[in-house]
Every structure is written in structure tokens, then in C-alpha cells.
Amino acid sequence: MSNWEHLITIEQMEEATNALLETGKKVGADSWQQRVKNQTPHCGFGESGTCCRICSMGPCRVTPKSPRGICGCDVHGIVGRNYLRFTAGGAATHSDHGRSICHTLHAVSPTGVYQVKDPEKLIRIAKEWGVETENKDIYDLAHEVSEMALMEYGKPFGVSRWIARAPEHTQKLWHDAGVEPRAIDREVSQSMHMTHMGCSSLPEALVHQSMRAGLCDGWGGSMCGTEFSDVLFGTPKPIDTEANIGVMDKDMVNIVVHGHDPSLSEMIVFFANDPEMIALAKEQGAKGINICGVCCTANEVAMRHGIPMAGNFLQQENVVLTGACEAIVVDVQCIFPALGPLSKCFHTKFITTSPIARMPDSEFIEVNELNAGENAKAIVKMAIENFKNRKPDLVNIPQLKTKARVGYSLEAIKKELDGVCNSHVDTYGTMKPLVDCVKSGVLRGAVAMVGCNNPKVRPDTAHIELMKKLLENDIIVVVSGCSAQAAAKAGLMDPDAAKYCGEGLKRVCRLVGIPPVLHMGSCVDISRMMVLASDIAKDWGINISQIPLVGCAPEWMSEKAVSIGNYVVATGIDTYLGVDPYTKGSTEITKALQGEDGWCAKNLEAHFVVDLDINSLCDRMIAAIETKRTALGI
């Protein structure tokens, strides 16, 4: 088997980062690497989830000598409450992203800056929701559907509309377990209420609500964000782009978009392509305008426009350290407050655009659905006019760059499969060709790899090394978020990377014309993966929990990741973590989430597996996939 000799290595990426850090030292900038050292060792009570600070009688720290807090809550209640609050934060964050997209959809008009780019998908969703579509103006339909979507956040009765997409078996599991997600805001609010002082401390009740809050995200707010972003900006389809820090261009005005909400980045991309703005850039001495992305905003614009991806979460400081970044323009989530003081060490403009993410040392220009055109254009102009303020002696762009094919939405995957077998079962295709490959053993199964970077794991190592081993074992990998960018930076999204895979996966990739790692979007787009799993189960005639499929978040770090993990498990997919979820202080919570006979496994047919050894984690995923194959008799 090949040793992947032509891929970009972790060592090469670290060498590039170290060179950039040397530039930072020249101007007195700090870095996350230094801040990690300053924060180590971490608080053991925090890491085990055994510190409680939800009232002012404490904080209380549970130890063998003091096994209960002042109110009498034991360690299991404290750990469970902390876990639920972590989940609620993540569910609120992703769902608020979805809410913003719904408001943007409500603002569309034929002559406005926001328009309906995928009317067919809008009509399909409208029919799914029982809305009459015949002879209806597409913009009237958009306004009607957006209002229905916004009601999903606060409706007083009923459950999420989106859960009707799940197989009947899964819906029954949710109903019987009492975790069907109701209004999105209700689940987040109830989670906060349950964890208030003097409310829930029963471990089972806290785990139960954690799953429900996660489901309101994955089968609620995140699904709104994904589906209506497609309606607004176009459903992704395969497109070639480039990745890694070398996508910055020393001769161009470099504008970096960072965050998660494509409502902003779409407008920045639009005005960066405006002939007036390009002409202005040339007047300033640049050859043109280069847009590139960091974090999930990078995924959004890459999969719709082929905009290159400069890096993921822990590379966000690197783009400024190149000395060639005219502006880093951010919206919400995963943005380092450190970008403010760092940018002041260079000529870079650090521009915040959302009242949800206000930060020191930034220039705030609010961009919303009402002023997006005017203000996004002003931001692009500001960046262009900043080009002349560069300090040439600080410009250093490491020459690391790879090819990547991105944009594998569920619709795109089905179309690719249909193109091979011509089995047009319905308008939107079928998963049966993929199912047949798995049944025959050509593919052993699949891993949905997601999540962040975390300094507790050597950045990107877990993602990349896990992927390589899985691909060698004929296991196809679907990715989103920072995991997707790790794959892209290493070269694993280049279709040519198929030559390194096992013989079965190599054959499938070459037949279908796909890379061995399929880019499904940003972290909010993990909702696509849930629908993908649902459609596979339906086409196969089995339950989701029986599919040779597992989830994996080897470097997760955010509250959103916990919410995601909960809804992936609740959907019936075992989920493997490479970072501990701050629950090890409670044997009862740990068993409920991770035990093969715990609450999640018994009620939802899936559970978490935590293993901080990446090689062991990979072996356990492969073994789980093979166990599922054996159980199916394939």
C-alpha cells in the first residue's frame, strides 16, 4: 500500500505555521500556541465536569471528601447539568444561524441583492410541508415558506416539521423515548430552565433533554440553515478549488471571509467580482481581488463558487501573519478575539459584521438582510483602499497549495450515482448504487467525519491520519466543517488521491469520478448527512443504526460539536470522539452516553465512544463497521 508520499504532510503545514510565527515575533504578536502554554495545565474539575457555578452559593467542586454541593446535588447531577448546558449553547448557536438564513429568505425579491437561486428546491420543500405551489410566484412562495420556517422556532404546539424526513422506525424511537424535538427555542429554553438551581439533577432526565436539544438543532435549526441556504445561494454541486495557506496572493488585494453565515460571504464574493471594485483594486496597484476563506464560511463559498480555502479553525491567525491580508471579515462563531490585537500588529482591517459577535479592536459594520448590498460593497472598498498600507518586509506567504473538489450536497451525490447506473427512480435520484457497493463489499462502509480543531490534539493530525487509514480499508469518508478543510489542505479531496485507497474504494472513485473524501459542506450541513443516512436506510430497507456507518469528531472543541454529537447519536449513528466530553466525573452520565447498555444505546440504538488514542479510535471504528456488516449478513 502507498505511503501517501505526494500528499501535503502535517510536518509541512507546521513548518509553514512556524515561519509565520517568526513574522509574528517581529511585531510582538502572540499566538494560540503561546496562549495554550499559558493556560496549561487545565482545571481538572472543569475537565471532568465536576465544578458547579449555576448559583452564587458556590462554586462547588465535588471530591470524595465533599461528595455533594451546598444544595445537596451529587456529582452525577452536576456533570449532567453541565453537559446539558453545553448542549443548549450549541443548539442555540446553530439554530440562530438557521434563523438568520430564514430571515434572509424572507427578504428576497426579484430585484434585490438576495434572490432565489434554486427555485426547484424551494418548491420541493414547500410540497414537503403541504404548501400549495401551483401558479404561485416563486418569491411569494419564498416568503410563505420562510414564515413557516420561522414559526418552527417558537410554535406553541407540535414537533419539528423536518423529522418527517426520518425513517418511520427512527421517528417511532424518538416518540417512544420522548425526545421528538418541539419548537427550537422551547428546547433551548427548557434546557436552561432544567439546569437552573433547584430544578433537574436526575441523570436520566438530563441526558434525555440533551438528546432532545441536540435534535432540535440537527433536525430543526441546522436543517433550516442548510436547506434555505441552498434555496438562496444555490444547492452545491461538484466544483474544483484550492486549499491551504498558499491560496493567498501577494499581488492581489486579499480579503478573508471567516465565520459561518453565508449571507455575509455571498455578498463579499459578489462585490469582489464587481468590475468597479476590480478596477479600483488595479488603481491601488494590485492585480485584482482575491477572496479566500477560513472555517465554515470558507466551506460555504468554496462549494458554491470555488473560492479557495486558506485554512480551518486553528489557522485563522495564519492569514493575518502572512502580512498580505487586507481585511479579515467575520460574521459569527469560532472567531478568535485575538484577531483584533493581532491585526493591529499588521495593516489588516479586522471587520466584524454581526451584533452577535462584537469584539474589541475591530471595525464594526453591521451587515443584515436589509443593508447587505450597501455595506458589503463598503467593506470590499475598505479592503481595497488598505492595500497601499501593506508593509512589504512583513509579507510572507508559505507556498503550500492543493487541489480540492468540493460541493457534494445530497442532491449532487445522488446525481453522481445516477450518472453511473442511469437508475432514475425519482426526480432526485437514489442511494441504491451506493448500497449495492456496500452490500457487495466493494466498499466496507462509511465514516461521517466532522468537527473542529483542538489544541489538545496535534492540529489536523487526527482528521488526516484517520482518513488515510479508513481509505486504505475501503471505507469512504464524508466530511464537513474543519474536518473538510483538513482533508482539503492535505490533498485528500483531489480525485487523484483515489490511487492511494484500497482497491474497492479506488474502483468506485474512478468509476464515479469522485475524490475518496466527499465534501458535504459546513458544520451546519451535518444535517445533510442525517438526510443521507435516512435515505440510505429507506433505499436499503433497514434501520439507520444497522448501516455500516459511524460518525467521528476526533478534534472537537465547541458547544456546537456537543449538540451535533447528540443529534447524530440520537439519529442512530454511533459517534466516536477523540476529545473527552467533560463527563468522566460521573459514572452514571458516562454510562448513559457511552455504555453499550446505557440510556442512549437502549432508547436510540446508538452511543458515544471516547478514545483519546487516535489509532485505537480508528481500529474501533473499523471493527464497528465490520460488526454491522456481519449482523446484516453481508
XYZ file of C-alpha atoms in Angstrom:
634
model
C 0.000 0.000 0.000
C 1.209 3.501 -0.821
C 2.628 5.669 1.930
C 0.730 8.744 0.653
C 4.066 10.244 -0.349
C 2.702 13.016 -2.563
C 0.274 14.497 -0.070
C 0.948 17.636 1.951
C 2.087 16.447 5.364
C 1.368 17.703 8.856
C 5.070 18.496 9.159
C 4.948 20.743 6.080
C 1.944 22.588 7.453
C 3.616 23.017 10.837
C 6.782 24.286 9.157
C 4.725 26.901 7.322
C 2.994 27.925 10.550
C 6.319 28.217 12.373
C 7.623 30.522 9.649
C 4.550 32.714 10.088
C 5.007 32.743 13.865
C 8.515 34.108 13.316
C 6.926 37.016 11.452
C 4.592 37.475 14.402
C 7.524 37.710 16.804
C 8.938 40.601 14.774
C 5.861 42.691 15.522
C 5.217 41.458 19.057
C 2.109 39.399 18.238
C 1.105 36.486 20.434
C -0.470 33.270 19.161
C -2.765 30.486 20.263
C 0.302 28.285 20.652
C 1.653 30.599 23.343
C -1.745 31.056 24.960
C -2.131 27.278 25.262
C 1.140 27.151 27.213
C -0.097 29.945 29.468
C -3.348 28.068 30.180
C -1.744 24.671 30.865
C -2.419 22.664 32.968
C -6.177 22.922 32.643
C -8.540 22.750 35.606
C -9.156 19.106 36.487
C -12.593 19.861 37.926
C -13.618 21.563 34.702
C -12.301 18.756 32.524
C -14.241 16.153 34.487
C -17.400 18.298 34.592
C -17.497 18.284 38.404
C -17.492 22.043 39.056
C -20.860 23.756 39.517
C -21.330 27.532 39.279
C -25.012 27.905 38.430
C -25.771 29.730 41.669
C -23.739 32.005 43.929
C -23.648 29.723 46.961
C -20.576 28.129 45.391
C -18.841 27.462 43.103
C -18.963 23.888 44.331
C -16.362 21.294 43.412
C -17.211 17.690 44.066
C -14.490 15.494 45.597
C -14.522 12.219 47.560
C -14.319 14.285 50.761
C -17.157 16.628 49.702
C -19.395 14.452 47.500
C -22.279 16.935 47.294
C -22.638 20.589 46.503
C -24.107 23.025 49.018
C -27.619 22.366 47.685
C -27.038 18.616 48.005
C -26.613 17.885 44.282
C -24.298 14.926 43.711
C -21.635 14.544 41.049
C -23.985 12.871 38.558
C -26.430 15.783 38.674
C -23.651 18.358 38.400
C -21.980 16.644 35.429
C -25.364 16.096 33.750
C -26.393 19.725 34.163
C -23.075 20.940 32.758
C -23.450 18.610 29.784
C -26.981 19.804 29.068
C -25.939 23.456 29.296
C -23.105 22.758 26.888
C -25.613 21.189 24.508
C -28.043 24.087 24.832
C -25.305 26.553 23.904
C -24.507 24.617 20.758
C -28.143 24.095 19.768
C -28.863 27.802 20.240
C -25.858 28.801 18.152
C -26.502 26.604 15.135
C -30.216 27.266 15.270
C -29.732 31.024 15.411
C -27.627 30.667 12.268
C -30.626 28.923 10.692
C -32.954 31.686 11.912
C -30.759 34.289 10.221
C -30.989 32.373 6.945
C -34.787 32.218 7.287
C -34.909 35.995 7.725
C -32.705 36.403 4.659
C -35.089 34.182 2.687
C -37.966 36.399 3.796
C -36.123 39.413 2.337
C -35.702 38.011 -1.193
C -37.067 39.901 -4.164
C -36.572 39.697 -7.952
C -34.556 42.927 -7.931
C -32.917 42.655 -4.501
C -29.401 41.616 -3.551
C -30.811 38.335 -2.245
C -32.711 36.209 -4.748
C -33.979 32.655 -5.059
C -31.177 30.701 -6.767
C -32.737 27.226 -6.503
C -36.494 27.547 -7.108
C -36.854 23.790 -7.649
C -35.615 23.057 -4.160
C -37.914 25.689 -2.692
C -40.892 24.100 -4.450
C -39.832 20.656 -3.231
C -39.647 21.838 0.396
C -42.974 23.658 0.055
C -44.647 20.475 -1.164
C -42.985 18.543 1.649
C -44.638 20.963 4.070
C -48.035 20.780 2.380
C -47.908 24.217 0.775
C -49.771 24.775 -2.485
C -47.249 25.706 -5.198
C -49.227 25.717 -8.441
C -49.331 29.075 -10.261
C -47.649 30.774 -7.305
C -44.955 33.407 -7.767
C -41.650 31.964 -6.554
C -40.987 34.990 -4.343
C -44.422 34.828 -2.776
C -43.706 31.164 -2.115
C -40.325 32.038 -0.568
C -41.968 34.489 1.811
C -44.645 31.975 2.790
C -42.193 29.153 3.412
C -39.789 31.414 5.311
C -42.587 32.436 7.682
C -43.435 28.774 8.254
C -39.770 28.075 8.942
C -39.526 30.927 11.415
C -42.557 29.538 13.241
C -40.526 26.368 13.821
C -38.568 28.370 16.364
C -41.466 29.349 18.596
C -44.612 27.445 17.716
C -46.554 26.512 20.870
C -47.611 23.020 19.783
C -46.350 20.096 17.735
C -42.929 18.798 16.739
C -40.372 19.769 14.114
C -41.607 19.583 10.523
C -38.247 18.252 9.401
C -38.422 14.982 11.353
C -40.890 13.609 8.804
C -37.795 13.035 6.636
C -36.505 10.370 9.013
C -37.444 6.708 8.545
C -40.605 5.639 10.372
C -38.547 3.434 12.684
C -36.435 6.409 13.780
C -39.475 8.607 14.284
C -41.010 5.906 16.474
C -37.837 5.648 18.549
C -37.934 9.397 19.140
C -41.610 9.320 20.016
C -41.296 6.399 22.405
C -38.225 7.911 24.092
C -39.933 11.295 24.354
C -37.177 13.146 22.501
C -39.071 14.371 19.434
C -37.885 17.971 19.091
C -40.640 20.550 19.552
C -40.160 24.270 18.846
C -36.440 25.008 18.607
C -36.400 27.859 21.110
C -38.501 25.809 23.515
C -35.904 23.045 23.695
C -33.071 25.515 24.290
C -35.105 27.440 26.880
C -36.255 24.286 28.651
C -32.657 23.079 28.808
C -31.641 26.261 30.584
C -34.641 26.032 32.913
C -33.915 22.396 33.771
C -30.356 23.282 34.739
C -31.271 26.261 36.911
C -30.562 25.845 40.605
C -33.196 23.671 42.227
C -34.501 22.002 39.071
C -33.324 18.732 37.458
C -30.485 16.705 38.926
C -31.616 13.231 37.806
C -29.004 11.940 35.322
C -31.506 10.203 33.036
C -33.648 13.341 32.727
C -30.625 15.478 31.887
C -29.373 13.066 29.220
C -32.903 12.808 27.810
C -33.140 16.587 27.368
C -29.605 16.745 25.984
C -30.671 14.443 23.155
C -33.852 16.428 22.562
C -31.950 19.706 22.474
C -29.488 18.204 20.025
C -32.311 17.011 17.787
C -33.873 20.492 17.719
C -30.585 21.585 16.165
C -29.878 18.810 13.646
C -33.497 18.181 12.690
C -34.549 21.791 13.211
C -32.347 24.872 13.173
C -29.392 23.429 11.284
C -31.676 21.902 8.690
C -33.283 25.308 8.196
C -29.817 26.777 7.736
C -28.735 24.174 5.205
C -31.880 23.856 3.135
C -32.684 27.549 2.844
C -29.051 28.484 2.148
C -29.364 26.174 -0.851
C -32.570 27.910 -1.907
C -30.938 31.332 -1.551
C -27.446 30.721 -2.864
C -27.730 27.534 -4.905
C -27.522 23.864 -3.993
C -23.859 22.849 -4.125
C -22.567 20.649 -6.899
C -19.029 19.395 -7.510
C -16.616 22.219 -8.201
C -12.824 22.400 -8.214
C -10.953 24.767 -5.933
C -7.695 25.025 -3.987
C -6.777 24.830 -0.323
C -4.048 25.729 2.174
C -2.318 28.974 3.109
C -0.709 29.304 -0.322
C -4.045 30.435 -1.778
C -3.190 33.931 -0.530
C -1.720 36.059 -3.358
C 0.965 38.700 -2.739
C -0.017 40.658 -5.856
C -3.737 40.816 -5.075
C -5.984 42.500 -2.554
C -6.602 39.606 -0.156
C -9.963 39.558 1.611
C -10.501 36.664 4.004
C -14.048 35.699 4.989
C -14.389 33.816 8.261
C -17.262 32.530 10.355
C -20.362 30.587 9.391
C -23.245 32.591 7.901
C -23.161 32.679 4.077
C -25.485 35.685 3.981
C -22.373 37.827 4.528
C -19.797 35.929 2.492
C -22.063 35.668 -0.547
C -22.250 39.454 -0.687
C -18.500 39.887 -0.229
C -17.874 37.453 -3.082
C -20.454 39.254 -5.243
C -18.867 42.695 -4.827
C -15.321 41.386 -5.120
C -16.312 40.364 -8.651
C -17.809 43.789 -9.403
C -15.879 45.371 -12.323
C -15.924 48.695 -10.478
C -14.208 47.143 -7.457
C -11.674 45.263 -9.612
C -10.810 48.489 -11.415
C -10.344 50.239 -8.058
C -8.001 47.460 -6.914
C -5.859 47.929 -10.008
C -5.780 51.692 -9.404
C -4.349 50.907 -5.970
C -1.527 48.882 -7.517
C -2.940 45.358 -7.119
C -3.558 42.892 -9.932
C -7.087 42.252 -8.707
C -9.057 40.932 -5.726
C -8.509 37.518 -4.165
C -11.198 36.161 -1.830
C -10.354 33.162 0.314
C -11.973 31.636 3.352
C -11.346 30.290 6.828
C -13.519 27.923 8.858
C -17.093 27.154 7.768
C -17.617 30.339 5.781
C -14.801 29.003 3.611
C -16.791 25.814 3.065
C -19.902 27.796 2.121
C -18.265 29.887 -0.612
C -15.955 27.100 -1.788
C -18.799 24.711 -2.543
C -20.863 27.329 -4.385
C -18.229 29.472 -6.112
C -14.925 27.592 -5.986
C -13.445 30.214 -3.633
C -10.173 28.800 -2.228
C -9.902 27.715 1.418
C -6.954 29.195 3.303
C -7.380 27.098 6.411
C -9.556 25.929 9.256
C -10.150 26.957 12.867
C -6.586 26.920 14.208
C -5.206 28.564 11.055
C -7.274 31.748 11.377
C -4.361 33.742 12.794
C -2.087 32.494 9.992
C -3.845 34.515 7.297
C -3.055 37.737 9.163
C 0.501 36.602 9.897
C 1.188 36.426 6.128
C 1.263 40.219 6.167
C -0.785 40.131 2.960
C -4.311 40.193 4.379
C -6.036 43.488 3.653
C -9.167 42.545 5.586
C -10.471 39.626 7.568
C -14.259 39.926 7.503
C -16.165 37.857 10.032
C -19.747 37.051 10.909
C -20.423 34.617 13.785
C -18.924 31.635 15.655
C -15.398 30.264 16.118
C -13.762 33.674 15.677
C -10.738 34.361 17.891
C -10.981 37.662 19.788
C -7.180 37.549 19.325
C -7.684 38.664 15.712
C -8.230 42.218 16.934
C -4.868 42.869 18.596
C -3.122 40.654 16.035
C -4.467 42.696 13.120
C -3.236 45.894 14.768
C 0.300 44.478 14.543
C -0.124 44.464 10.760
C -2.061 46.631 8.316
C -5.045 44.238 8.326
C -8.576 45.509 8.874
C -10.475 43.250 11.289
C -14.134 43.821 10.394
C -16.981 42.420 12.480
C -20.428 42.456 10.906
C -22.890 40.930 13.384
C -24.232 42.273 16.689
C -23.959 38.674 17.899
C -20.159 38.727 17.535
C -18.821 42.098 18.697
C -15.109 42.124 19.535
C -12.508 44.609 20.756
C -10.080 46.164 18.281
C -12.423 45.603 15.331
C -14.267 47.875 12.944
C -17.973 47.100 13.210
C -20.039 47.387 10.045
C -23.329 45.598 10.506
C -24.477 43.525 7.555
C -28.049 42.244 7.600
C -30.721 41.302 5.109
C -31.781 44.955 4.729
C -28.412 46.653 4.151
C -26.265 43.803 2.824
C -25.586 45.269 -0.613
C -24.540 48.716 0.514
C -22.424 47.623 3.469
C -20.767 44.614 1.839
C -19.647 46.862 -1.018
C -18.275 49.348 1.515
C -16.289 46.576 3.186
C -14.763 45.439 -0.106
C -13.842 49.041 -0.917
C -12.260 49.482 2.529
C -10.113 46.402 1.966
C -9.003 47.602 -1.465
C -8.008 51.014 -0.161
C -5.965 49.300 2.560
C -3.708 47.583 0.006
C -1.354 50.580 -0.090
C -0.751 50.243 3.660
C 0.986 46.876 3.384
C 4.457 46.533 4.879
C 6.396 44.626 2.187
C 9.048 43.405 4.643
C 6.326 41.541 6.594
C 4.798 39.755 3.596
C 5.450 36.004 3.756
C 3.057 33.552 2.130
C 4.122 29.893 2.508
C 3.822 28.090 -0.809
C 1.505 25.298 0.255
C -1.471 24.687 -2.008
C -3.508 21.649 -3.035
C -6.301 20.845 -5.446
C -9.713 20.002 -3.999
C -13.072 19.010 -5.427
C -15.869 20.144 -3.129
C -19.646 20.603 -3.136
C -21.146 17.156 -2.602
C -24.616 18.024 -1.404
C -27.066 15.144 -1.056
C -28.569 16.124 -4.401
C -25.114 16.119 -6.010
C -24.227 12.698 -4.600
C -27.449 11.218 -5.958
C -26.856 12.793 -9.347
C -23.320 11.375 -9.493
C -24.608 7.901 -8.638
C -27.404 8.199 -11.200
C -24.867 9.176 -13.816
C -23.163 5.823 -13.355
C -26.170 3.487 -13.215
C -28.876 5.511 -15.027
C -31.374 4.309 -12.443
C -33.584 7.385 -12.224
C -36.011 6.027 -9.649
C -37.322 9.509 -8.891
C -36.528 13.113 -9.676
C -33.836 13.337 -7.041
C -32.055 10.035 -7.589
C -31.413 7.090 -5.320
C -28.802 5.766 -2.924
C -29.172 2.202 -4.233
C -25.901 2.173 -6.252
C -24.023 3.086 -3.073
C -25.975 0.492 -1.108
C -25.081 -2.166 -3.699
C -21.374 -1.278 -3.399
C -21.549 -1.727 0.367
C -23.560 -4.954 0.139
C -21.053 -6.470 -2.280
C -18.107 -5.492 -0.088
C -16.528 -3.228 -2.694
C -16.994 -0.566 -0.039
C -16.907 -1.780 3.554
C -18.857 1.198 4.862
C -18.628 4.910 5.564
C -17.474 7.350 8.229
C -19.002 10.805 8.622
C -16.109 12.855 9.979
C -16.843 16.295 11.330
C -15.779 18.875 13.782
C -13.190 21.323 14.834
C -9.521 21.595 15.627
C -8.488 21.396 19.264
C -5.014 22.211 20.660
C -5.371 19.097 22.839
C -4.780 17.144 19.622
C -1.925 17.976 17.253
C -3.925 20.120 14.790
C -5.349 18.231 11.798
C -3.367 15.084 12.631
C -6.348 13.112 13.871
C -8.504 14.059 10.895
C -5.876 13.293 8.293
C -4.403 10.126 9.806
C -7.837 8.653 10.482
C -8.939 9.376 6.927
C -5.867 7.772 5.406
C -6.322 4.556 7.362
C -10.057 4.417 6.626
C -9.500 4.939 2.901
C -6.915 2.167 2.824
C -9.575 -0.103 4.308
C -12.149 0.720 1.578
C -14.211 2.949 3.870
C -15.435 6.102 2.152
C -15.341 9.305 4.209
C -17.874 12.143 4.076
C -16.795 15.330 5.802
C -17.910 18.791 6.808
C -16.614 21.772 8.738
C -12.967 21.991 9.789
C -12.522 18.279 9.122
C -13.293 19.001 5.475
C -10.616 21.665 5.339
C -8.077 19.368 6.966
C -8.709 16.875 4.170
C -8.538 19.570 1.508
C -5.265 21.016 2.822
C -3.648 17.590 2.782
C -4.814 16.811 -0.770
C -7.344 14.125 0.138
C -10.115 15.863 -1.829
C -8.189 15.676 -5.055
C -9.778 12.908 -7.199
C -6.225 11.739 -7.895
C -5.949 10.727 -4.201
C -8.070 7.672 -5.072
C -4.866 5.940 -6.159
C -3.862 5.629 -2.512
C -7.076 3.870 -1.428
C -7.994 0.221 -1.084
C -8.819 -1.489 -4.367
C -12.582 -1.360 -3.859
C -12.793 2.323 -2.981
C -10.282 3.163 -5.704
C -12.529 1.438 -8.252
C -15.640 3.288 -7.059
C -13.899 6.678 -7.105
C -12.613 6.174 -10.627
C -15.918 4.833 -11.922
C -17.984 7.675 -10.444
C -15.299 10.347 -10.848
C -15.191 11.417 -7.212
C -12.458 12.001 -4.622
C -12.288 9.446 -1.789
C -13.252 12.130 0.743
C -16.556 13.826 -0.086
C -17.047 17.435 1.000
C -20.635 17.933 2.204
C -20.307 21.485 3.472
C -20.013 23.461 6.674
C -20.732 22.244 10.207
C -24.386 23.300 9.925
C -24.539 20.974 6.900
C -24.137 17.874 9.046
C -27.914 17.972 8.705
C -27.253 16.834 5.096
C -25.564 13.760 6.500
C -28.631 12.915 8.575
C -30.850 13.004 5.486
C -28.219 10.983 3.600
C -28.299 8.304 6.310
C -32.106 8.355 6.298
C -32.260 7.893 2.531
C -29.732 5.040 2.627
C -31.814 3.286 5.296
C -35.003 3.731 3.264
C -33.438 2.533 -0.006
C -31.833 -0.426 1.773
C -34.900 -1.300 3.823
C -33.054 -1.313 7.147
C -32.779 0.950 10.199
C -30.213 3.758 10.325
C -28.489 2.039 13.248
C -27.859 -1.028 11.056
C -25.989 0.815 8.291
C -22.202 0.185 8.263
C -21.734 3.835 9.136
C -20.289 5.686 12.112
C -19.739 9.329 12.990
C -16.450 10.758 14.182
C -15.324 14.087 15.694
C -11.652 13.495 16.540
C -10.688 17.112 17.355
C -13.980 18.656 18.507
C -13.877 21.702 20.787
C -17.114 23.744 20.726
C -20.572 23.595 22.283
C -21.936 23.160 18.772
C -19.966 19.938 18.472
C -21.679 18.503 21.553
C -25.093 19.394 20.137
C -24.087 17.798 16.827
C -22.809 14.674 18.534
C -26.098 14.352 20.399
C -28.252 14.553 17.295
C -26.011 12.180 15.352
C -26.257 9.615 18.161
C -29.993 10.261 18.521
C -30.379 9.600 14.792
C -28.959 6.110 15.346
C -25.307 6.595 14.394
C -22.548 5.583 16.837
C -20.230 8.554 17.249
C -16.503 8.376 18.034
C -14.749 11.214 19.857
C -11.030 11.917 20.206
C -11.508 14.526 22.957
C -13.312 13.800 26.225
C -16.737 15.491 26.545
C -16.228 16.641 30.170
C -18.379 13.850 31.590
C -15.795 11.486 33.056
C -16.505 12.767 36.580
C -19.820 10.876 36.588
C -20.050 7.134 36.049
C -23.811 7.421 35.538
C -23.665 10.122 32.846
C -20.755 8.359 31.162
C -22.688 5.092 31.067
C -25.859 6.778 29.790
C -23.979 8.370 26.884
C -21.261 5.826 26.175
C -22.398 2.477 27.540
C -23.424 -0.261 25.115
C -26.322 -0.856 27.519
C -26.701 2.800 28.540
C -29.713 5.078 28.072
C -28.749 6.221 24.558
C -28.000 2.722 23.291
C -31.225 1.299 24.728
C -33.516 4.075 23.571
C -31.837 5.434 20.435
C -29.830 2.436 19.176
C -26.518 4.326 19.222
C -23.991 5.706 21.680
C -20.745 7.650 22.014
C -17.305 6.044 22.033
C -14.447 8.103 23.509
C -10.844 7.141 22.859
C -8.000 9.633 23.109
C -5.649 7.295 21.220
C -6.270 8.013 17.544
C -5.000 4.657 16.296
C -7.229 2.826 18.740
C -10.158 5.093 17.822
C -9.721 4.188 14.151
C -9.443 0.469 14.850
C -12.642 0.608 16.889
C -14.495 2.386 14.067
C -13.364 -0.186 11.525
C -14.351 -3.019 13.882
C -17.776 -1.449 14.430
C -18.367 -1.208 10.679
C -17.378 -4.843 10.208
C -19.654 -5.874 13.089
C -22.584 -4.127 11.409
C -21.764 -5.909 8.140
C -21.723 -9.268 9.893
C -25.057 -8.547 11.561
C -26.542 -7.817 8.135
C -25.060 -10.983 6.678
C -23.020 -9.153 4.048
